[in-house]
Short mmCIF file of N, CA, C and O in Angstrom, two decimals:
data_model
loop_
_atom_site.label_atom_id
_atom_site.label_comp_id
_atom_site.label_asym_id
_atom_site.label_seq_id
_atom_site.Cartn_x
_atom_site.Cartn_y
_atom_site.Cartn_z
N MET A 13 -4.78 41.45 90.63
CA MET A 13 -4.22 41.60 89.33
C MET A 13 -5.07 42.54 88.50
O MET A 13 -4.55 43.39 87.75
N LYS A 14 -6.44 42.39 88.61
CA LYS A 14 -7.34 43.34 87.86
C LYS A 14 -7.12 44.74 88.29
O LYS A 14 -7.16 45.60 87.46
N LYS A 15 -6.90 44.94 89.55
CA LYS A 15 -6.75 46.33 90.02
C LYS A 15 -5.44 46.95 89.43
O LYS A 15 -5.43 48.14 89.08
N ILE A 16 -4.40 46.18 89.35
CA ILE A 16 -3.12 46.68 88.77
C ILE A 16 -3.33 47.08 87.33
O ILE A 16 -2.89 48.10 86.88
N ILE A 17 -3.98 46.19 86.60
CA ILE A 17 -4.22 46.51 85.10
C ILE A 17 -5.08 47.67 85.00
O ILE A 17 -4.90 48.54 84.12
N THR A 18 -6.15 47.78 85.79
CA THR A 18 -7.06 48.93 85.72
C THR A 18 -6.29 50.19 86.09
O THR A 18 -6.48 51.25 85.39
N LEU A 19 -5.47 50.17 87.04
CA LEU A 19 -4.65 51.33 87.51
C LEU A 19 -3.72 51.76 86.38
O LEU A 19 -3.59 52.92 86.04
N ILE A 20 -3.06 50.83 85.72
CA ILE A 20 -2.14 51.12 84.63
C ILE A 20 -2.94 51.72 83.46
O ILE A 20 -2.46 52.68 82.87
N ALA A 21 -4.07 51.14 83.18
CA ALA A 21 -4.92 51.69 82.08
C ALA A 21 -5.39 53.10 82.35
O ALA A 21 -5.31 53.95 81.46
N ILE A 22 -5.75 53.42 83.52
CA ILE A 22 -6.17 54.81 83.94
C ILE A 22 -4.97 55.71 83.84
O ILE A 22 -5.12 56.86 83.30
N MET A 23 -3.82 55.27 84.28
CA MET A 23 -2.64 56.21 84.21
C MET A 23 -2.28 56.51 82.75
O MET A 23 -1.92 57.60 82.40
N PHE A 24 -2.39 55.44 81.90
CA PHE A 24 -2.08 55.62 80.49
C PHE A 24 -2.99 56.61 79.88
O PHE A 24 -2.54 57.54 79.16
N PHE A 25 -4.28 56.51 80.09
CA PHE A 25 -5.26 57.40 79.48
C PHE A 25 -5.08 58.84 80.05
O PHE A 25 -5.30 59.80 79.35
N ALA A 26 -4.70 58.93 81.35
CA ALA A 26 -4.48 60.25 81.95
C ALA A 26 -3.32 60.93 81.28
O ALA A 26 -3.31 62.09 80.97
N LEU A 27 -2.27 60.18 80.99
CA LEU A 27 -1.04 60.74 80.39
C LEU A 27 -1.30 61.16 78.95
O LEU A 27 -0.90 62.19 78.47
N VAL A 28 -2.06 60.31 78.22
CA VAL A 28 -2.37 60.63 76.84
C VAL A 28 -3.26 61.91 76.72
O VAL A 28 -3.10 62.63 75.82
N SER A 29 -4.14 62.07 77.67
CA SER A 29 -5.03 63.23 77.61
C SER A 29 -4.30 64.56 77.80
O SER A 29 -4.78 65.58 77.35
N PHE A 30 -3.13 64.52 78.38
CA PHE A 30 -2.35 65.75 78.57
C PHE A 30 -1.61 66.21 77.33
O PHE A 30 -1.36 67.32 77.19
N ALA A 31 -1.41 65.30 76.46
CA ALA A 31 -0.68 65.63 75.18
C ALA A 31 -1.71 66.13 74.14
O ALA A 31 -2.39 65.31 73.49
N GLN A 32 -1.87 67.42 74.08
CA GLN A 32 -2.86 67.95 73.13
C GLN A 32 -2.23 68.09 71.80
O GLN A 32 -1.09 68.58 71.63
N THR A 33 -2.99 67.81 70.75
CA THR A 33 -2.53 67.78 69.40
C THR A 33 -3.30 68.77 68.51
O THR A 33 -4.52 68.71 68.49
N ALA A 34 -2.57 69.64 67.91
CA ALA A 34 -3.16 70.53 66.89
C ALA A 34 -3.02 69.90 65.54
O ALA A 34 -2.19 68.99 65.41
N LYS A 35 -3.73 70.30 64.57
CA LYS A 35 -3.73 69.69 63.27
C LYS A 35 -3.50 70.76 62.22
O LYS A 35 -4.08 71.87 62.30
N VAL A 36 -2.67 70.47 61.20
CA VAL A 36 -2.51 71.31 60.04
C VAL A 36 -3.05 70.55 58.87
O VAL A 36 -2.58 69.47 58.57
N GLU A 37 -4.10 71.03 58.26
CA GLU A 37 -4.76 70.34 57.14
C GLU A 37 -4.00 70.57 55.87
O GLU A 37 -3.29 71.59 55.70
N GLY A 38 -4.08 69.64 54.91
CA GLY A 38 -3.48 69.79 53.64
C GLY A 38 -2.19 68.98 53.60
O GLY A 38 -1.88 68.09 54.43
N ASP A 39 -1.35 69.35 52.65
CA ASP A 39 -0.03 68.71 52.44
C ASP A 39 1.11 69.72 52.45
O ASP A 39 0.87 70.95 52.66
N LYS A 40 2.28 69.32 52.11
CA LYS A 40 3.44 70.19 52.11
C LYS A 40 3.32 71.39 51.10
O LYS A 40 3.67 72.46 51.42
N ASP A 41 2.74 71.05 50.01
CA ASP A 41 2.54 72.10 49.00
C ASP A 41 1.56 73.21 49.47
O ASP A 41 1.87 74.40 49.30
N LEU A 42 0.48 72.75 50.10
CA LEU A 42 -0.41 73.84 50.64
C LEU A 42 0.18 74.58 51.76
O LEU A 42 -0.01 75.81 51.81
N LEU A 43 0.95 73.94 52.61
CA LEU A 43 1.60 74.63 53.71
C LEU A 43 2.61 75.66 53.17
O LEU A 43 2.66 76.81 53.57
N LYS A 44 3.37 75.28 52.11
CA LYS A 44 4.30 76.26 51.48
C LYS A 44 3.57 77.39 50.86
O LYS A 44 4.00 78.58 50.94
N ALA A 45 2.44 77.13 50.23
CA ALA A 45 1.62 78.24 49.62
C ALA A 45 1.12 79.13 50.73
O ALA A 45 1.10 80.39 50.51
N ASN A 46 0.65 78.63 51.82
CA ASN A 46 0.20 79.43 52.93
C ASN A 46 1.33 80.31 53.50
O ASN A 46 1.11 81.43 53.85
N LEU A 47 2.52 79.66 53.68
CA LEU A 47 3.67 80.41 54.17
C LEU A 47 4.08 81.54 53.23
O LEU A 47 4.48 82.60 53.68
N ALA A 48 3.92 81.31 51.93
CA ALA A 48 4.22 82.41 50.94
C ALA A 48 3.21 83.56 51.18
O ALA A 48 3.53 84.65 50.91
N LYS A 49 2.00 83.22 51.64
CA LYS A 49 0.99 84.28 51.91
C LYS A 49 1.19 84.78 53.33
O LYS A 49 0.30 85.57 53.86
N LYS A 50 2.18 84.32 54.03
CA LYS A 50 2.50 84.68 55.42
C LYS A 50 1.41 84.29 56.40
O LYS A 50 0.99 85.03 57.24
N GLU A 51 0.84 83.03 56.21
CA GLU A 51 -0.16 82.53 57.13
C GLU A 51 0.03 81.02 57.38
O GLU A 51 0.54 80.33 56.50
N VAL A 52 -0.32 80.63 58.53
CA VAL A 52 -0.32 79.17 58.95
C VAL A 52 -1.64 78.94 59.62
O VAL A 52 -2.04 79.75 60.54
N ILE A 53 -2.32 77.90 59.28
CA ILE A 53 -3.62 77.58 59.85
C ILE A 53 -3.56 76.31 60.62
O ILE A 53 -3.18 75.26 60.12
N PHE A 54 -3.93 76.36 61.93
CA PHE A 54 -3.99 75.20 62.77
C PHE A 54 -5.42 74.94 63.24
O PHE A 54 -6.14 75.89 63.58
N VAL A 55 -5.78 73.70 63.35
CA VAL A 55 -7.03 73.33 64.00
C VAL A 55 -6.58 72.91 65.38
O VAL A 55 -5.91 71.90 65.59
N MET A 56 -7.05 73.68 66.36
CA MET A 56 -6.61 73.50 67.74
C MET A 56 -7.43 72.40 68.44
O MET A 56 -8.51 72.07 68.03
N PRO A 57 -6.88 71.79 69.50
CA PRO A 57 -7.61 70.77 70.27
C PRO A 57 -8.85 71.39 70.83
O PRO A 57 -8.97 72.58 71.16
N SER A 58 -9.86 70.48 71.08
CA SER A 58 -11.15 70.91 71.48
C SER A 58 -11.14 71.52 72.89
O SER A 58 -11.99 72.36 73.27
N GLU A 59 -10.11 71.20 73.67
CA GLU A 59 -10.05 71.73 75.10
C GLU A 59 -9.59 73.19 75.16
O GLU A 59 -9.81 73.89 76.13
N ILE A 60 -9.04 73.70 74.07
CA ILE A 60 -8.51 75.05 74.02
C ILE A 60 -9.61 76.08 73.78
O ILE A 60 -10.48 75.89 72.95
N THR A 61 -9.62 77.15 74.57
CA THR A 61 -10.67 78.14 74.48
C THR A 61 -10.09 79.43 73.84
O THR A 61 -8.91 79.58 73.75
N SER A 62 -10.97 80.29 73.45
CA SER A 62 -10.57 81.56 72.93
C SER A 62 -9.77 82.40 73.89
O SER A 62 -8.85 83.16 73.52
N GLU A 63 -10.13 82.25 75.17
CA GLU A 63 -9.33 82.98 76.26
C GLU A 63 -7.90 82.50 76.27
O GLU A 63 -6.97 83.32 76.41
N THR A 64 -7.68 81.23 76.16
CA THR A 64 -6.30 80.70 76.13
C THR A 64 -5.57 81.19 74.93
O THR A 64 -4.36 81.66 75.10
N ILE A 65 -6.18 81.17 73.72
CA ILE A 65 -5.53 81.77 72.55
C ILE A 65 -5.22 83.19 72.67
O ILE A 65 -4.12 83.65 72.38
N ASP A 66 -6.20 83.97 73.13
CA ASP A 66 -5.98 85.40 73.29
C ASP A 66 -4.84 85.71 74.27
O ASP A 66 -4.04 86.59 74.02
N LYS A 67 -4.82 85.00 75.37
CA LYS A 67 -3.83 85.20 76.43
C LYS A 67 -2.42 84.85 75.88
O LYS A 67 -1.50 85.67 76.11
N SER A 68 -2.32 83.81 75.15
CA SER A 68 -1.02 83.42 74.53
C SER A 68 -0.61 84.33 73.42
O SER A 68 0.58 84.70 73.33
N ALA A 69 -1.55 84.70 72.53
CA ALA A 69 -1.26 85.49 71.38
C ALA A 69 -0.75 86.97 71.73
O ALA A 69 0.00 87.56 71.01
N GLN A 70 -1.22 87.48 72.89
CA GLN A 70 -0.90 88.84 73.26
C GLN A 70 0.59 89.08 73.37
O GLN A 70 1.10 90.26 73.28
N TYR A 71 1.40 88.08 73.65
CA TYR A 71 2.79 88.19 73.84
C TYR A 71 3.56 88.22 72.49
O TYR A 71 4.78 88.50 72.50
N TYR A 72 2.94 87.93 71.40
CA TYR A 72 3.63 87.72 70.15
C TYR A 72 3.19 88.62 69.05
O TYR A 72 3.39 88.40 67.87
N THR A 73 2.60 89.77 69.41
CA THR A 73 2.09 90.69 68.43
C THR A 73 3.10 91.33 67.54
O THR A 73 2.81 91.90 66.51
N ASP A 74 4.37 91.32 67.94
CA ASP A 74 5.47 91.83 67.13
C ASP A 74 5.73 90.88 66.01
O ASP A 74 6.39 91.30 64.97
N TYR A 75 5.31 89.62 66.07
CA TYR A 75 5.64 88.57 65.06
C TYR A 75 4.46 88.23 64.24
O TYR A 75 4.65 87.93 63.08
N PHE A 76 3.29 88.14 64.84
CA PHE A 76 2.11 87.70 64.11
C PHE A 76 0.80 88.14 64.89
O PHE A 76 0.91 88.41 66.06
N THR A 77 -0.29 88.01 64.18
CA THR A 77 -1.61 88.14 64.82
C THR A 77 -2.32 86.77 64.64
O THR A 77 -1.99 85.99 63.78
N VAL A 78 -3.28 86.56 65.45
CA VAL A 78 -4.03 85.27 65.44
C VAL A 78 -5.52 85.59 65.35
O VAL A 78 -6.07 86.38 66.10
N GLU A 79 -6.13 85.00 64.30
CA GLU A 79 -7.61 85.03 64.19
C GLU A 79 -8.10 83.69 64.58
O GLU A 79 -7.66 82.63 63.98
N TYR A 80 -8.95 83.58 65.60
CA TYR A 80 -9.38 82.34 66.17
C TYR A 80 -10.88 82.22 66.25
O TYR A 80 -11.53 83.13 66.65
N SER A 81 -11.40 81.04 65.80
CA SER A 81 -12.83 80.78 65.94
C SER A 81 -13.03 79.74 66.97
O SER A 81 -12.52 78.60 66.83
N ASP A 82 -13.72 80.05 68.11
CA ASP A 82 -13.94 79.05 69.17
C ASP A 82 -14.89 77.97 68.66
O ASP A 82 -14.83 76.90 69.14
N GLU A 83 -15.74 78.29 67.68
CA GLU A 83 -16.66 77.27 67.18
C GLU A 83 -16.00 76.22 66.37
O GLU A 83 -16.28 75.05 66.49
N THR A 84 -15.12 76.69 65.43
CA THR A 84 -14.45 75.70 64.51
C THR A 84 -13.11 75.28 65.06
O THR A 84 -12.50 74.35 64.52
N LYS A 85 -12.57 76.00 66.07
CA LYS A 85 -11.27 75.69 66.64
C LYS A 85 -10.13 75.98 65.69
O LYS A 85 -9.00 75.50 65.84
N VAL A 86 -10.38 76.84 64.69
CA VAL A 86 -9.36 77.17 63.72
C VAL A 86 -8.59 78.42 64.13
O VAL A 86 -9.20 79.44 64.42
N ALA A 87 -7.29 78.31 64.20
CA ALA A 87 -6.38 79.46 64.54
C ALA A 87 -5.67 79.78 63.26
O ALA A 87 -4.87 78.99 62.80
N LYS A 88 -5.90 81.00 62.74
CA LYS A 88 -5.16 81.43 61.58
C LYS A 88 -4.08 82.38 62.01
O LYS A 88 -4.45 83.48 62.58
N ILE A 89 -2.86 82.07 61.87
CA ILE A 89 -1.74 82.86 62.24
C ILE A 89 -1.27 83.70 61.02
O ILE A 89 -0.92 83.11 60.02
N LEU A 90 -1.28 85.05 61.16
CA LEU A 90 -0.94 85.91 60.03
C LEU A 90 0.44 86.56 60.45
O LEU A 90 0.47 87.42 61.37
N LEU A 91 1.47 86.15 59.79
CA LEU A 91 2.81 86.58 60.12
C LEU A 91 3.01 88.06 59.66
O LEU A 91 2.55 88.44 58.60
N ILE A 92 3.77 88.79 60.47
CA ILE A 92 4.11 90.16 60.09
C ILE A 92 5.12 90.16 59.00
O ILE A 92 5.01 90.99 58.07
N SER A 93 6.09 89.31 59.04
CA SER A 93 7.14 89.30 58.01
C SER A 93 7.43 87.81 57.65
O SER A 93 6.89 86.87 58.28
N GLU A 94 8.27 87.61 56.72
CA GLU A 94 8.70 86.23 56.31
C GLU A 94 9.92 85.73 57.04
O GLU A 94 10.49 84.73 56.65
N ALA A 95 10.34 86.47 58.07
CA ALA A 95 11.59 86.11 58.80
C ALA A 95 11.44 84.81 59.48
O ALA A 95 10.36 84.45 59.95
N GLU A 96 12.55 84.05 59.55
CA GLU A 96 12.54 82.75 60.19
C GLU A 96 12.23 82.92 61.71
O GLU A 96 11.56 82.04 62.23
N SER A 97 12.59 83.96 62.26
CA SER A 97 12.36 84.19 63.72
C SER A 97 10.83 84.28 63.99
O SER A 97 10.35 83.77 65.00
N ASP A 98 10.08 84.82 63.06
CA ASP A 98 8.64 84.85 63.19
C ASP A 98 8.04 83.51 63.16
O ASP A 98 7.09 83.15 63.93
N ARG A 99 8.51 82.63 62.34
CA ARG A 99 8.02 81.30 62.23
C ARG A 99 8.37 80.46 63.46
O ARG A 99 7.64 79.65 63.96
N ARG A 100 9.57 80.77 64.01
CA ARG A 100 10.05 80.06 65.23
C ARG A 100 9.17 80.44 66.43
O ARG A 100 8.86 79.56 67.26
N VAL A 101 8.72 81.64 66.53
CA VAL A 101 7.92 82.15 67.65
C VAL A 101 6.56 81.45 67.58
O VAL A 101 5.90 81.26 68.63
N ILE A 102 6.07 80.97 66.45
CA ILE A 102 4.82 80.20 66.39
C ILE A 102 4.86 78.99 67.33
O ILE A 102 3.93 78.67 67.98
N MET A 103 6.05 78.37 67.43
CA MET A 103 6.19 77.26 68.28
C MET A 103 6.01 77.64 69.75
O MET A 103 5.40 76.85 70.50
N ARG A 104 6.51 78.75 70.12
CA ARG A 104 6.26 79.20 71.50
C ARG A 104 4.83 79.50 71.80
O ARG A 104 4.30 79.18 72.85
N PHE A 105 4.16 80.06 70.80
CA PHE A 105 2.71 80.33 70.92
C PHE A 105 1.96 78.98 71.13
O PHE A 105 1.11 78.90 71.98
N LEU A 106 2.27 77.96 70.37
CA LEU A 106 1.58 76.64 70.42
C LEU A 106 1.87 76.12 71.85
O LEU A 106 0.90 75.58 72.50
N LEU A 107 3.10 76.14 72.29
CA LEU A 107 3.44 75.59 73.60
C LEU A 107 2.67 76.35 74.67
O LEU A 107 2.09 75.66 75.60
N SER A 108 2.63 77.62 74.64
CA SER A 108 1.92 78.41 75.70
C SER A 108 0.43 78.22 75.60
O SER A 108 -0.28 78.38 76.60
N SER A 109 -0.09 77.72 74.46
CA SER A 109 -1.51 77.41 74.35
C SER A 109 -1.87 75.99 74.78
O SER A 109 -3.03 75.63 74.82
N GLY A 110 -0.81 75.22 75.13
CA GLY A 110 -1.07 73.86 75.59
C GLY A 110 -0.89 72.77 74.60
O GLY A 110 -1.07 71.60 74.83
N VAL A 111 -0.51 73.13 73.38
CA VAL A 111 -0.26 72.12 72.29
C VAL A 111 1.07 71.51 72.51
O VAL A 111 2.07 72.20 72.71
N ARG A 112 1.20 70.20 72.32
CA ARG A 112 2.43 69.51 72.45
C ARG A 112 2.83 68.75 71.21
O ARG A 112 4.05 68.56 70.89
N THR A 113 1.87 68.36 70.35
CA THR A 113 2.17 67.66 69.11
C THR A 113 1.35 68.29 67.97
O THR A 113 0.30 68.88 68.20
N ILE A 114 1.79 68.03 66.74
CA ILE A 114 1.09 68.60 65.58
C ILE A 114 0.88 67.42 64.64
O ILE A 114 1.81 66.75 64.24
N GLN A 115 -0.38 67.30 64.21
CA GLN A 115 -0.70 66.24 63.21
C GLN A 115 -0.72 66.90 61.82
O GLN A 115 -1.37 67.89 61.60
N PHE A 116 0.13 66.36 60.95
CA PHE A 116 0.24 66.90 59.58
C PHE A 116 0.58 65.82 58.61
O PHE A 116 1.49 64.97 58.89
N ASP A 117 -0.14 65.80 57.53
CA ASP A 117 0.12 64.87 56.47
C ASP A 117 0.15 63.49 56.88
O ASP A 117 0.95 62.66 56.45
N GLY A 118 -0.76 63.13 57.79
CA GLY A 118 -0.94 61.79 58.25
C GLY A 118 0.05 61.27 59.37
O GLY A 118 0.08 60.11 59.75
N ASN A 119 0.90 62.23 59.86
CA ASN A 119 1.85 61.92 60.91
C ASN A 119 1.73 62.86 62.09
O ASN A 119 1.32 64.00 61.90
N ASP A 120 2.14 62.37 63.26
CA ASP A 120 2.25 63.25 64.45
C ASP A 120 3.70 63.67 64.58
O ASP A 120 4.58 62.82 64.54
N TYR A 121 3.89 64.98 64.85
CA TYR A 121 5.22 65.55 65.07
C TYR A 121 5.22 66.27 66.40
O TYR A 121 4.23 66.89 66.71
N THR A 122 6.37 66.22 67.07
CA THR A 122 6.50 67.19 68.16
C THR A 122 6.57 68.57 67.57
O THR A 122 6.82 68.77 66.39
N ILE A 123 6.44 69.57 68.43
CA ILE A 123 6.45 70.92 67.89
C ILE A 123 7.81 71.22 67.21
O ILE A 123 7.87 71.86 66.12
N MET A 124 8.92 70.85 67.83
CA MET A 124 10.22 71.04 67.23
C MET A 124 10.46 70.27 65.91
O MET A 124 11.03 70.77 64.97
N GLU A 125 9.98 69.09 65.87
CA GLU A 125 10.05 68.28 64.59
C GLU A 125 9.28 69.01 63.49
O GLU A 125 9.76 69.08 62.37
N PHE A 126 8.11 69.48 63.81
CA PHE A 126 7.33 70.19 62.78
C PHE A 126 8.02 71.44 62.37
O PHE A 126 8.09 71.70 61.12
N TYR A 127 8.55 72.18 63.21
CA TYR A 127 9.32 73.38 62.84
C TYR A 127 10.48 73.01 62.00
O TYR A 127 10.70 73.63 60.89
N SER A 128 11.31 72.06 62.37
CA SER A 128 12.48 71.68 61.65
C SER A 128 12.24 71.13 60.26
O SER A 128 12.90 71.39 59.30
N ASN A 129 11.11 70.42 60.17
CA ASN A 129 10.78 69.76 58.89
C ASN A 129 10.03 70.69 57.93
O ASN A 129 10.13 70.50 56.72
N PHE A 130 9.26 71.62 58.45
CA PHE A 130 8.32 72.32 57.58
C PHE A 130 8.35 73.84 57.61
O PHE A 130 7.93 74.52 56.67
N LEU A 131 8.82 74.40 58.67
CA LEU A 131 8.80 75.85 58.83
C LEU A 131 10.16 76.50 58.74
O LEU A 131 10.29 77.74 58.49
N GLU A 132 11.23 75.80 59.00
CA GLU A 132 12.56 76.34 59.02
C GLU A 132 13.06 76.78 57.68
O GLU A 132 12.78 76.22 56.62
#
């Protein structure tokens, strides 16, 4: 019985470790103010490297640029325009970087929930 419980616990922690969460600091008002300046700032998971960010960002240069600090794990996305399509492409960038959920305003959201609630 101990082995089964241990095995279940190991599987649970393994599955949780795959779900990487980025964080958006501040509240809705700050996010709106940043979007008005055509920028979104994410604190990326500690496992993500600058190589991962650079590789993912290279595909989206028509929509935005990314300034990333590997020390602070802050990714500052600077949108080219205010078009909704540019904000939608941010979600693709996050997925290609390995992010699956976003922590914002005390809650965890899937990438699509975050987009629908705050970026659309």
